[in-house]
Coordinates of C-alpha atoms in Angstrom, one line a residue:
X1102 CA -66.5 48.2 -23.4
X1103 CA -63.8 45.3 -23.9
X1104 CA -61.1 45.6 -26.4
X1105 CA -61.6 43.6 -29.4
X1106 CA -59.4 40.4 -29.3
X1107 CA -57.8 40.0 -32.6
X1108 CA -58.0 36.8 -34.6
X1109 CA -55.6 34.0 -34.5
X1110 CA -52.6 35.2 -37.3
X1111 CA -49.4 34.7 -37.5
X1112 CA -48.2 36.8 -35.1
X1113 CA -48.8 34.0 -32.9
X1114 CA -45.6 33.0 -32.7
X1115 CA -44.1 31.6 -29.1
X1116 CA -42.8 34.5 -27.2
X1117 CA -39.0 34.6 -26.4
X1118 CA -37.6 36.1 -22.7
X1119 CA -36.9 39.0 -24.7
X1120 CA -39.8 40.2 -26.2
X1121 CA -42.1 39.2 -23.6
X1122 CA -40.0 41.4 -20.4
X1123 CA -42.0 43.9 -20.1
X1124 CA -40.6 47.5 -19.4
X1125 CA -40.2 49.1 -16.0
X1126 CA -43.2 50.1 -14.6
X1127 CA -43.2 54.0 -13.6
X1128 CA -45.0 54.7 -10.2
X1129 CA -48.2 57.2 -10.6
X1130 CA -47.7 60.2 -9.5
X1131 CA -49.3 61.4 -6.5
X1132 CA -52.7 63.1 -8.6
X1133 CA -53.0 59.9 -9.8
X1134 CA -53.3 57.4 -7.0
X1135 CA -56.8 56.5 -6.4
X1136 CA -58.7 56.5 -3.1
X1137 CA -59.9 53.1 -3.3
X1138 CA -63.0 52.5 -1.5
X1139 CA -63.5 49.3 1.4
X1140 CA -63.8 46.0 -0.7
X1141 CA -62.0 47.4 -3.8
X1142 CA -58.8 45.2 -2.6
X1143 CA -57.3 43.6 -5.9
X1144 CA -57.5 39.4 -5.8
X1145 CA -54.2 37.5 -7.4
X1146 CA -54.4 34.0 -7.8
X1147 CA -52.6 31.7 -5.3
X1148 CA -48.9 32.3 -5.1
X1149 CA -48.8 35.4 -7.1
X1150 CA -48.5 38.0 -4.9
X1151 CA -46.3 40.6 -6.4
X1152 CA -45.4 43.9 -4.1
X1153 CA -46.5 47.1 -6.3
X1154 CA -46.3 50.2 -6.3
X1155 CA -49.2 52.3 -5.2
X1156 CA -52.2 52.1 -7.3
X1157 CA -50.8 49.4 -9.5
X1158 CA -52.8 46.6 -7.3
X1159 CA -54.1 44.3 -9.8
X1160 CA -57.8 42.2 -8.6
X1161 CA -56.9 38.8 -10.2
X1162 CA -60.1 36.2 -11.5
X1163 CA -62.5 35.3 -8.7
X1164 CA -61.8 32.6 -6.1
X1165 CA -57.7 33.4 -5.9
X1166 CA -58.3 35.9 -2.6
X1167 CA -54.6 36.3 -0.7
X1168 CA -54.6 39.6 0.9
X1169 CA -52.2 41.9 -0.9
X1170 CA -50.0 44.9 0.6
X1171 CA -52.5 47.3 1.5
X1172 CA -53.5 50.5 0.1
X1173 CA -51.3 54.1 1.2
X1174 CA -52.2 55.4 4.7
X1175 CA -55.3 57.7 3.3
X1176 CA -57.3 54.4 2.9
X1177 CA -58.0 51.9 5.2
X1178 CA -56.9 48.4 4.9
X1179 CA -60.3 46.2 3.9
X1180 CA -60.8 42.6 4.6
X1181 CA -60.7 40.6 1.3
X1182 CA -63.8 38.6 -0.2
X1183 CA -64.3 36.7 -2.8
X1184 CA -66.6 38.4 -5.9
X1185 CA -68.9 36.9 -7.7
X1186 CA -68.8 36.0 -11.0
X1187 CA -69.4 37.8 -13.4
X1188 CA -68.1 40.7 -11.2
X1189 CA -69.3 43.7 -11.4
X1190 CA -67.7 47.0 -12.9
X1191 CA -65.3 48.1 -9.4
X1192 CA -66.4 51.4 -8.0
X1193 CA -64.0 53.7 -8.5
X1194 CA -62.8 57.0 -6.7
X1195 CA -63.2 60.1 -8.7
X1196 CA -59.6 61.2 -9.8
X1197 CA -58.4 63.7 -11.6
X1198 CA -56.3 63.2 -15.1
X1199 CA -57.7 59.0 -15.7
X1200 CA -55.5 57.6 -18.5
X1201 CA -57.1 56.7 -21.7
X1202 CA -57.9 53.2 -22.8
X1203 CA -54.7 52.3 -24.9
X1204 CA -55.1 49.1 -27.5
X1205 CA -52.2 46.4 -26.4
X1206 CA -49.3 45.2 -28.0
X1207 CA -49.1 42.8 -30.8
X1208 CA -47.6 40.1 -28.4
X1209 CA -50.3 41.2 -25.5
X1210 CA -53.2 41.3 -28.5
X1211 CA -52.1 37.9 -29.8
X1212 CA -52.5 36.2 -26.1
X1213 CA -54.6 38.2 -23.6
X1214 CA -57.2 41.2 -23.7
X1215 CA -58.5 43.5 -20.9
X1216 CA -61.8 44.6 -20.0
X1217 CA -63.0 47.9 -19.1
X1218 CA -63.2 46.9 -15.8
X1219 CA -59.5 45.7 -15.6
X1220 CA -60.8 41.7 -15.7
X1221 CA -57.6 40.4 -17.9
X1222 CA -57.9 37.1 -19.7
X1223 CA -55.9 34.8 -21.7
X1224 CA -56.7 33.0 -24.9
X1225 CA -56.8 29.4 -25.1
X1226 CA -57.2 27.9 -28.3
X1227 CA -60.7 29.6 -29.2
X1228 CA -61.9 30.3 -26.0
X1229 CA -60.5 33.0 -23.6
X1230 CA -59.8 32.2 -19.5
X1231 CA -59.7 34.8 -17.2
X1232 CA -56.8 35.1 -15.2
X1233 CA -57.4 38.5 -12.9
X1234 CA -58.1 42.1 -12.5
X1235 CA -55.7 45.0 -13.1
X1236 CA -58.2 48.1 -12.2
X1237 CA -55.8 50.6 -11.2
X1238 CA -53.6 51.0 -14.5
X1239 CA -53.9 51.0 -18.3
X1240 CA -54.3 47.9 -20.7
X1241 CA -50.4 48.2 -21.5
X1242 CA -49.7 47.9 -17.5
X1243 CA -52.6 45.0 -17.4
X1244 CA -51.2 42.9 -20.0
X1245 CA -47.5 44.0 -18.9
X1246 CA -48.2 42.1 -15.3
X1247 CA -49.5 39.2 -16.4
X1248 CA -47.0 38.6 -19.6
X1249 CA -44.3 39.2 -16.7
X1250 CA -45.8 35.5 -15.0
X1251 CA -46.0 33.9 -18.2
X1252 CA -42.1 35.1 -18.6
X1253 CA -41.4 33.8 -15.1
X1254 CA -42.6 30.1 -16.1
X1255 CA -41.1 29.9 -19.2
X1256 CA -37.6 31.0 -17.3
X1257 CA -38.2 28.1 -15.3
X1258 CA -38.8 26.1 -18.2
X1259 CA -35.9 27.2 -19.9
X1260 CA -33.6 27.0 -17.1
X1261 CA -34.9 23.5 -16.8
X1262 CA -34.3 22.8 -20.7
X1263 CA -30.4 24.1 -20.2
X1264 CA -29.8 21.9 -16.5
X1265 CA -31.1 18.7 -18.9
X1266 CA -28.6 19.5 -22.0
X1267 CA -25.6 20.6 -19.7
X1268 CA -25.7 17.2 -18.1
X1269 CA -24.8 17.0 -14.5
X1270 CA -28.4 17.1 -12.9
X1271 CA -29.9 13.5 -12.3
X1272 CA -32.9 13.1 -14.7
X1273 CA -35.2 12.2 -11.9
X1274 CA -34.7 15.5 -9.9
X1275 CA -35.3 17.8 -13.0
X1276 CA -38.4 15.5 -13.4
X1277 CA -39.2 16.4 -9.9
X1278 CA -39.2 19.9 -11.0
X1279 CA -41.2 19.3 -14.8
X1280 CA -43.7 18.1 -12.5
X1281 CA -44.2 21.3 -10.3
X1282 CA -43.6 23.5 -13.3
X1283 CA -46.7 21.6 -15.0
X1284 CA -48.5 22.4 -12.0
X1285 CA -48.0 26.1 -12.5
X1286 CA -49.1 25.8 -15.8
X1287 CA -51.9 24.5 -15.0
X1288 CA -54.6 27.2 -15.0
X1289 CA -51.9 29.7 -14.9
X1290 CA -52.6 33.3 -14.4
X1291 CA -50.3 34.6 -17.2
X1292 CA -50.5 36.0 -20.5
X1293 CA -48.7 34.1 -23.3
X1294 CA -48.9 31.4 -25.4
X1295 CA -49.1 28.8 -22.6
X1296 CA -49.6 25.8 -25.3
X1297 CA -46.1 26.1 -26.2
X1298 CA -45.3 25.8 -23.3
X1299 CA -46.8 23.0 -22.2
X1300 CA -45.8 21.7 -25.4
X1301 CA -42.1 22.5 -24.4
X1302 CA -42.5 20.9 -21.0
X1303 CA -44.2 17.8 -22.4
X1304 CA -40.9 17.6 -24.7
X1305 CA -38.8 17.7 -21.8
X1306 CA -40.7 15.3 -19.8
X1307 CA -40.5 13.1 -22.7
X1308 CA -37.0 13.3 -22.9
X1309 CA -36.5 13.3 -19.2
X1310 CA -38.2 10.1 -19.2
X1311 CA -35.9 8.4 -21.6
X1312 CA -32.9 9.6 -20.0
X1313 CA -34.5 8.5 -16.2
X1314 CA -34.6 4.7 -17.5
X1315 CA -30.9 4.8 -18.9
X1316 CA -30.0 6.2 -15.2
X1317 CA -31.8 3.7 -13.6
X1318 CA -29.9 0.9 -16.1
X1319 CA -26.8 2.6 -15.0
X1320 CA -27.8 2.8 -11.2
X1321 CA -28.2 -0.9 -11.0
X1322 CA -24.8 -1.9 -13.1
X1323 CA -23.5 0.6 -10.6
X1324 CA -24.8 -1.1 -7.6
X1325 CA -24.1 -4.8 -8.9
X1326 CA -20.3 -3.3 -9.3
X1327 CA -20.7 -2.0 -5.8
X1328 CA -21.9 -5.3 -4.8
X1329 CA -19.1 -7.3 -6.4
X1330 CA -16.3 -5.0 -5.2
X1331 CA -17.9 -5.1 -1.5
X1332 CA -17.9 -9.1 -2.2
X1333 CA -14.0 -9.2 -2.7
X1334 CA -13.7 -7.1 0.2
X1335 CA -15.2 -9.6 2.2
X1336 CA -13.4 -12.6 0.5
X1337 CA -10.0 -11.2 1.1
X1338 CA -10.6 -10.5 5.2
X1339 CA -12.5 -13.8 5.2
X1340 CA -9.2 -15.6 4.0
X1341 CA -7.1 -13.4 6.3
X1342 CA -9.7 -15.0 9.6
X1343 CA -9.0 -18.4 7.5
X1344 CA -5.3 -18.5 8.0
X1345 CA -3.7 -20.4 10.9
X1346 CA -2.7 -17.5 13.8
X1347 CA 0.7 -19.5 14.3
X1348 CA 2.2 -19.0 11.2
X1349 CA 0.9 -15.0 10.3
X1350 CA 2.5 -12.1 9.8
X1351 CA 0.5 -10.2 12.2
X1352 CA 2.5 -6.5 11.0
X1353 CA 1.5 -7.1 7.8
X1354 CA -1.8 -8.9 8.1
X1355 CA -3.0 -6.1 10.3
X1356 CA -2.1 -3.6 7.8
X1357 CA -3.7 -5.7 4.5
X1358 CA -7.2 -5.4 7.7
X1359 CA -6.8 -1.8 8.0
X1360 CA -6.4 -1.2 4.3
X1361 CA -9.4 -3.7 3.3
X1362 CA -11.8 -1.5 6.1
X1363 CA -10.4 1.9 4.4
X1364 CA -11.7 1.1 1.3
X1365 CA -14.6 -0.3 2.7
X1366 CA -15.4 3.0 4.6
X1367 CA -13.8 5.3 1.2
X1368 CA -16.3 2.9 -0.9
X1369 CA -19.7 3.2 1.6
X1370 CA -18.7 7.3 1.0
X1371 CA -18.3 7.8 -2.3
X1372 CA -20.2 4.2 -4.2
X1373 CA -23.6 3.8 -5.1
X1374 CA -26.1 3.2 -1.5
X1375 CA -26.6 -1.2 -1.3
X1376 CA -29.5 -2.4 -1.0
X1377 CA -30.0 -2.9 2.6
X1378 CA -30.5 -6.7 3.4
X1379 CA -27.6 -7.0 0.5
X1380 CA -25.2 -4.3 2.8
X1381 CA -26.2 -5.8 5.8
X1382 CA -25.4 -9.0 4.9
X1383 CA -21.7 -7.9 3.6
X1384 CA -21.1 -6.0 6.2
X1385 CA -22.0 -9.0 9.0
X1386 CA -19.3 -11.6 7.0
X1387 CA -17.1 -8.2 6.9
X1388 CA -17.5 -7.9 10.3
X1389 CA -17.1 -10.8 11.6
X1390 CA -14.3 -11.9 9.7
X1391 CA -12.4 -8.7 11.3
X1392 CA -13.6 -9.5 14.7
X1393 CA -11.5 -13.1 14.2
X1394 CA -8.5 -11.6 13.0
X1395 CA -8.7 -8.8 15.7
X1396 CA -9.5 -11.9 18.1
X1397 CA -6.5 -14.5 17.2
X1398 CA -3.7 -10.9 17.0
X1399 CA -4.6 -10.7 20.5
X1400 CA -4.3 -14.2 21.5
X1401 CA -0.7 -14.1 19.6
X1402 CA 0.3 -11.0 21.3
X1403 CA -0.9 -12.5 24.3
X1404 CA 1.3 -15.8 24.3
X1405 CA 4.1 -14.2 23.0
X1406 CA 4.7 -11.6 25.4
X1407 CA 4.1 -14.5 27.5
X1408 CA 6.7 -15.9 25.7
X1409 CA 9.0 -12.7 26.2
X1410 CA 8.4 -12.6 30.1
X1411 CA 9.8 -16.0 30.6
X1412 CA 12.7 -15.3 28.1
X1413 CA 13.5 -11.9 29.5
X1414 CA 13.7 -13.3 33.0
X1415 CA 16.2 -16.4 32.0
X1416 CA 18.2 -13.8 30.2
X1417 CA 17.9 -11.4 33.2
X1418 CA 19.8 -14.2 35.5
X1419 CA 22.8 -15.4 33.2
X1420 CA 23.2 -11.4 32.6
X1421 CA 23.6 -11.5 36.6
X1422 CA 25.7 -14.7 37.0
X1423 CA 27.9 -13.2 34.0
X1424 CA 28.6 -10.0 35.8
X1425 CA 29.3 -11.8 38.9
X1426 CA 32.6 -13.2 36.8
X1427 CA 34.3 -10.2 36.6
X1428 CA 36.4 -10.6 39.4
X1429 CA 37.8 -13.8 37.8
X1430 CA 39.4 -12.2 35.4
X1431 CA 40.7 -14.4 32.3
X1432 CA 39.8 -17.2 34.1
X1433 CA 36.0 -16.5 34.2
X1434 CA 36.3 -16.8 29.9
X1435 CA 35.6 -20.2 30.0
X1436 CA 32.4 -19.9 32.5
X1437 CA 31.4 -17.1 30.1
X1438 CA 31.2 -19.0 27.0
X1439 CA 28.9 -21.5 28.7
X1440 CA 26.8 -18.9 29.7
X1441 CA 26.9 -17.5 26.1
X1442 CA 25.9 -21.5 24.9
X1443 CA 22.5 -20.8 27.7
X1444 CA 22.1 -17.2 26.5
X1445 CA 21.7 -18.9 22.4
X1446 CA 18.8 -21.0 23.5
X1447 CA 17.1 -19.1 25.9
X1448 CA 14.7 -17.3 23.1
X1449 CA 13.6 -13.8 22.5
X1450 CA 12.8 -11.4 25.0
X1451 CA 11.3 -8.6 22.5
X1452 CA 14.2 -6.1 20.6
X1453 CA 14.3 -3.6 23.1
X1454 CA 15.1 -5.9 26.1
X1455 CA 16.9 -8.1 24.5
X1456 CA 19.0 -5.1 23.6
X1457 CA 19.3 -4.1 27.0
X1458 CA 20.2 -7.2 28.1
X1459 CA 22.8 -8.2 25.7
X1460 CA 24.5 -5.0 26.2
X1461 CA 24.8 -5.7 29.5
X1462 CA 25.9 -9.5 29.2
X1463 CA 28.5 -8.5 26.3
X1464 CA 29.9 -5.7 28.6
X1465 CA 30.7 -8.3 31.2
X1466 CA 31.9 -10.4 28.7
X1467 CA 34.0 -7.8 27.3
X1468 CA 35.7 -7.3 30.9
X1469 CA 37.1 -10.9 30.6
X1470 CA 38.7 -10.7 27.4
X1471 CA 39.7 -7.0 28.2
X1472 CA 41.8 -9.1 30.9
X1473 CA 43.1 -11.3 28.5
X1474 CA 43.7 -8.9 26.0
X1475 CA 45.9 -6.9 28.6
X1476 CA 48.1 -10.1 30.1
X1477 CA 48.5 -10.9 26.3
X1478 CA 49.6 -7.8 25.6
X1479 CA 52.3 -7.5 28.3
X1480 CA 53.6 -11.3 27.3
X1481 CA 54.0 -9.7 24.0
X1482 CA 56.3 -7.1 25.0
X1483 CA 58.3 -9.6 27.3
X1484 CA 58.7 -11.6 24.0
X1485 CA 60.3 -9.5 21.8
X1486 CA 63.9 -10.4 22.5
X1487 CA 62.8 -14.7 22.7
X1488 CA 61.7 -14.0 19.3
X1489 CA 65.0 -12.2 18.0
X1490 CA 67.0 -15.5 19.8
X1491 CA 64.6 -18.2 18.0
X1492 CA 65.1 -16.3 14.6
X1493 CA 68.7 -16.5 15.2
X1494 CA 68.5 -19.9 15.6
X1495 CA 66.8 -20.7 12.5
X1496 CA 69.9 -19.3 10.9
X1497 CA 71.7 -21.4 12.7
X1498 CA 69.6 -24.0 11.6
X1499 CA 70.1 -23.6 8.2
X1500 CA 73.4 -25.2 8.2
X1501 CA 72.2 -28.7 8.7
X1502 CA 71.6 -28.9 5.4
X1503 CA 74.6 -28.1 4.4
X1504 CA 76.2 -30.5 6.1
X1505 CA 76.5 -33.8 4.1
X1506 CA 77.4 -35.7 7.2
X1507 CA 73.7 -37.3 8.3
X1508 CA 75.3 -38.1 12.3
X1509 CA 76.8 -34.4 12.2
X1510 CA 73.7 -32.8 10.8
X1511 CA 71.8 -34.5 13.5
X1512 CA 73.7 -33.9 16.2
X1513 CA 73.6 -30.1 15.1
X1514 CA 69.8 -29.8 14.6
X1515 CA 69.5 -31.7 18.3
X1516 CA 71.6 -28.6 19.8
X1517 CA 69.5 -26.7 17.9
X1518 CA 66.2 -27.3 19.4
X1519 CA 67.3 -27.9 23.1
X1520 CA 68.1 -24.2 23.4
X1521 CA 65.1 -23.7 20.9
X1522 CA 62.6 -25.3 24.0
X1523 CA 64.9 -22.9 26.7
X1524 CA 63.3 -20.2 25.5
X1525 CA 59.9 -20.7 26.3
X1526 CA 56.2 -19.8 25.1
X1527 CA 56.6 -16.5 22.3
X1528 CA 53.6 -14.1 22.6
X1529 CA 51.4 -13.8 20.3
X1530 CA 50.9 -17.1 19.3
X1531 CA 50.6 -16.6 15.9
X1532 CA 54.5 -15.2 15.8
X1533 CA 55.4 -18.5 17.5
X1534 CA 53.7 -20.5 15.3
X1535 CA 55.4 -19.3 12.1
X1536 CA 58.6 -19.6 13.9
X1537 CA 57.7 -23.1 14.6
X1538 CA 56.8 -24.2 11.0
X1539 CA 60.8 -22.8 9.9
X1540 CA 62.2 -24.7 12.5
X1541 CA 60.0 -28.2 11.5
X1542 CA 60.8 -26.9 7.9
X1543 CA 64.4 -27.6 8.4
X1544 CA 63.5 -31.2 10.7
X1545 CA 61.7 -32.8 8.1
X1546 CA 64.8 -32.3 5.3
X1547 CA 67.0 -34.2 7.5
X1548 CA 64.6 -37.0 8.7
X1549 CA 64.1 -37.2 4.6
X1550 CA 68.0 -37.7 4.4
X1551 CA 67.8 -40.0 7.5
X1552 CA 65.0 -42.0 5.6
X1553 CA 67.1 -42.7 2.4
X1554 CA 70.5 -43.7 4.3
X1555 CA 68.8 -46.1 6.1
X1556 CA 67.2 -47.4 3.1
X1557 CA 70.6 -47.7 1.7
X1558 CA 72.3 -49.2 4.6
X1559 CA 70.4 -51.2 6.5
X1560 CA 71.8 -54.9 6.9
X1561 CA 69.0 -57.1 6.4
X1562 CA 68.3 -55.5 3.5
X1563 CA 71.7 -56.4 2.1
X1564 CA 72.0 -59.7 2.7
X1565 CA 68.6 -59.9 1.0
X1566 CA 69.6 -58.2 -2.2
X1567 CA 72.8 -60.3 -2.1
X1568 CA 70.5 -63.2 -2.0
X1569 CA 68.8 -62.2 -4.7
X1570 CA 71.9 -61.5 -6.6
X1571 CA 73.3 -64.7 -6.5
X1572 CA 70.4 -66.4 -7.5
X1573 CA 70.0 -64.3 -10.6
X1574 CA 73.7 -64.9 -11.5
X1575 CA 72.9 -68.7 -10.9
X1576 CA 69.4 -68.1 -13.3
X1577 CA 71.0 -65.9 -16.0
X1578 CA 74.3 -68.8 -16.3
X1579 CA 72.0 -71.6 -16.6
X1580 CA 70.0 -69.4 -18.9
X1581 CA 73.2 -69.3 -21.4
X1582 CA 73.5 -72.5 -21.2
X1583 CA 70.6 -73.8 -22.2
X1584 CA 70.5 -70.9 -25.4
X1585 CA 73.4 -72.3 -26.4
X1586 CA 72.2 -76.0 -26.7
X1587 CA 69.2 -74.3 -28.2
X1588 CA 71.2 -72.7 -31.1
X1589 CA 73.5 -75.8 -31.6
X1590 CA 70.4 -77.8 -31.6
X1591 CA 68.5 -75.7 -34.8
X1592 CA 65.8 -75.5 -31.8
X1593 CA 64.3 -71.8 -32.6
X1594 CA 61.3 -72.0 -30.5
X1595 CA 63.9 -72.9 -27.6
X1596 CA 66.3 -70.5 -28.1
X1597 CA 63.6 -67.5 -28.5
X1598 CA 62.4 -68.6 -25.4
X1599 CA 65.8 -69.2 -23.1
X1600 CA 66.8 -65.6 -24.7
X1601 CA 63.5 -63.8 -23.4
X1602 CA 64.0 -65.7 -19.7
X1603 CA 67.8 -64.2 -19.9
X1604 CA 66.9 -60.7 -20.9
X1605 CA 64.6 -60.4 -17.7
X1606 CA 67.0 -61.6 -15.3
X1607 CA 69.4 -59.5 -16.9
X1608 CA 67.3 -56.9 -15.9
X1609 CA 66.4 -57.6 -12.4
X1610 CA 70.1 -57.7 -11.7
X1611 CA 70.3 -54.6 -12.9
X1612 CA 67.7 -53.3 -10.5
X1613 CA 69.3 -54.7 -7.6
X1614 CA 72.8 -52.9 -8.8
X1615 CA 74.4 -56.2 -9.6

């Protein structure tokens, strides 16, 4: 006889996680397992195949056949085959102490109902679905099983419903999964009210579906982005192939192509994936752009250390022919700087040879002026007493201009510098010099003195200022005259005039000291 299923009421509300977990099931005790006879192997639909305990084996609806866990060792294991429909009441083995028929829960009499026969079924609107046999337990334990599926898809649903409002999964994955959670649903052998659920997932899709679009408008901003960033990339290595090879930087260009490939591998990485005709494409102009740069370094590198080789082997020889002047001594200096002239416009041999090599060529250089430096050095010390003599003789010197007879003064001063030239060359040169500048000091006052005397008594230069004298004595008395005749006369005009003409002559003989 099959328990009444009670009417749609309200208790039909949608079960929660917590009211539809069952309780732990208790294993029957050993009087209670049944001997089960061959063919009395329980039937789950496909994919549930829960491990029970002995004698909890529930025979699902017809048609789902997997073979379950087999009975305890006193019955053998049967091969499993699919019952008709309606199915018979199961043959059972006689036991002792068979539990009562028990009437369900509100939550298991709102949803499902079991037969006598163990045939469990689920309601559906107004029509009931069977979803599979429980024989071997009470109506509690039936309904218990198959609420525990129907608790297991709506975890999946609601772990599904949390992923979506936590953000973080991709809209089209969790769709991925709405879809095989549908397909569970779909003529699912649970208990519970599987509209609501289905309701619930239809919700989600929904929502899902929305959200799916806006991520696909956001994939392809992202991707344009990617595509204009990858663009620049390519514009900037393009106009480093574009520049002329002579006039690069090649430390620093080769750098800005390093750094425009890292964050072309950093952006392939982490960006959104190109389409691939569009990636291809960028990456061919990328590639070919660094394959010209790559190409004209190595033609630069190539002619300049073709360059170096010839420089380093001019410098190689004048650093031989300069160390080959060391046994001329001071004399070698001026060969030296003519190599040193060569060595200027030889060009560059790269820094660390030409650091070789100039240490080499200065060395030899240095042991020419060393030699200089060490003869100068010993003329210094054989100078000291010439120098104390010439300074004694510019005190001496200071007396010619004292002395206010020019012939005396100069025949001093002449005195003066022939035992001035006795003394020869003063080391160093500098000291010399300075004496030198006191002594012509002290020449040049008395060729100034020499200067003016002349000026005052040279000959033709009196007899020209007599000259000159006379005739302005003869100019300034005929002058007089005529302002005299000029005055007697009442002739203003004339005697303004005859007096402006005397004034000036006046004043010339002045000049001339007359």
């Amino acid at each position: 006889m099959e328990s009444a299923a009670p009417a749609a009421t309200a208790t039909e509300a949608e079960p929660t996680e917590a009211s539809a977990q069952p309780a732990a099931e208790e294993s029957p005790s050993a009087d209670e397992t049944p001997v089960e006879a061959p063919g009395d192997v329980p039937v789950e639909a496909p994919g549930d195949v829960p491990a029970e305990a002995p004698g909890d084996v529930p025979v699902e609806a017809p048609g789902d056949v997997p073979v379950e866990d087999a009975a305890p060792a006193a019955a053998p294991t049967p091969s499993p085959s699919p019952a008709p429909s309606p199915r018979p009441p199961l043959p059972r083995a006689p036991q002792s102490g068979t539990k009562p028929a028990t009437a369900p829960t509100a939550p298991a009499a709102a949803w499902g109902r079991v037969d006598d026969d163990g045939t469990v079924s689920v309601r559906e609107g107004d029509q009931w679905r069977v979803v599979g046999q429980y024989p071997d337990g009470t109506h509690e334990e039936a309904l218990a099983y198959f609420e525990r599926k129907f608790t297991d898809l709506a975890s999946e649903v609601t772990l599904l419903e949390v992923r979506h409002r936590r953000g973080g999964a991709s809209a089209a994955d969790l769709r991925s999964a709405v879809a095989l959670v549908r397909g569970k649903l779909a003529d699912a052998m649970a208990v519970g009210d599987l509209a609501a659920l289905n309701a619930r997932v239809d919700a989600l899709d929904s929502e899902l579906a929305s959200a799916s679009e806006e991520e696909l408008a956001a994939a392809r901003e992202a991707v344009d982005r990617a595509v204009a960033h990858r663009t620049t990339l390519v514009e900037q290595a393009e106009a480093l192939a574009a520049r002329d090879p002579r006039s690069v930087q090649w430390k620093q260009a080769t750098a800005e192509m390093a750094s425009l490939f890292d964050q072309w591998q950093a952006h392939q990485q982490n960006g959104p994936r190109l389409p691939k005709s569009t990636a291809q494409q960028l990456w061919k102009r990328f590639r070919d752009a660094r394959s010209t740069v790559d190409k004209h370094r190595r033609e630069f590198y190539a002619e300049l250390d073709e360059t170096h080789k010839a420089a380093r082997d001019r410098k190689t020889r004048l650093v031989e022919r300069a160390e080959a002047l060391a046994p001329r001594g001071e004399d070698g200096i001026g060969a030296y700087r003519d190599l040193l002239d060569e060595w200027k416009s030889s060009g560059r041999a790269g820094k660390k040879v030409d650091d070789a090599l100039w240490a080499r060529f200065k060395a030899a250089g240095d042991a020419l002026y060393g030699a200089r430096a060490e003869r100068e050095q010993a003329d210094a010390e054989e100078s000291r007493e010439k120098i104390e003599v010439r300074r004694a003789l510019i005190v001496e010197a200071a007396a010619v201009s004292e002395e206010k007879d020019i012939a005396k003064a100069r025949q001093l001063l002449t005195g003066i510098q022939r035992r001035w030239d006795e003394v020869g060359r003063i080391f160093p040169r500098e000291v010399e010099r300075a004496l030198d500048d006191d002594l012509r000091k002290i020449e040049q006052a008395l060729h100034t003195r020499e200067q003016a005397d002349w000026k005052r008594n040279n000959p033709e230069t009196k007899a020209r200022a007599n000259d000159m004298t006379r005739q302005l004595t003869d100019a300034i008395d005929k002058l007089e005259a005529e302002l005299e005749a000029a005055r007697s006369a009442g002739d203003r005009k004339a005697e303004a005039a005859a007096s402006e003409s005397l004034a000036a002559r006046k004043a010339w003989l002045s000049a001339l000291g007359g």
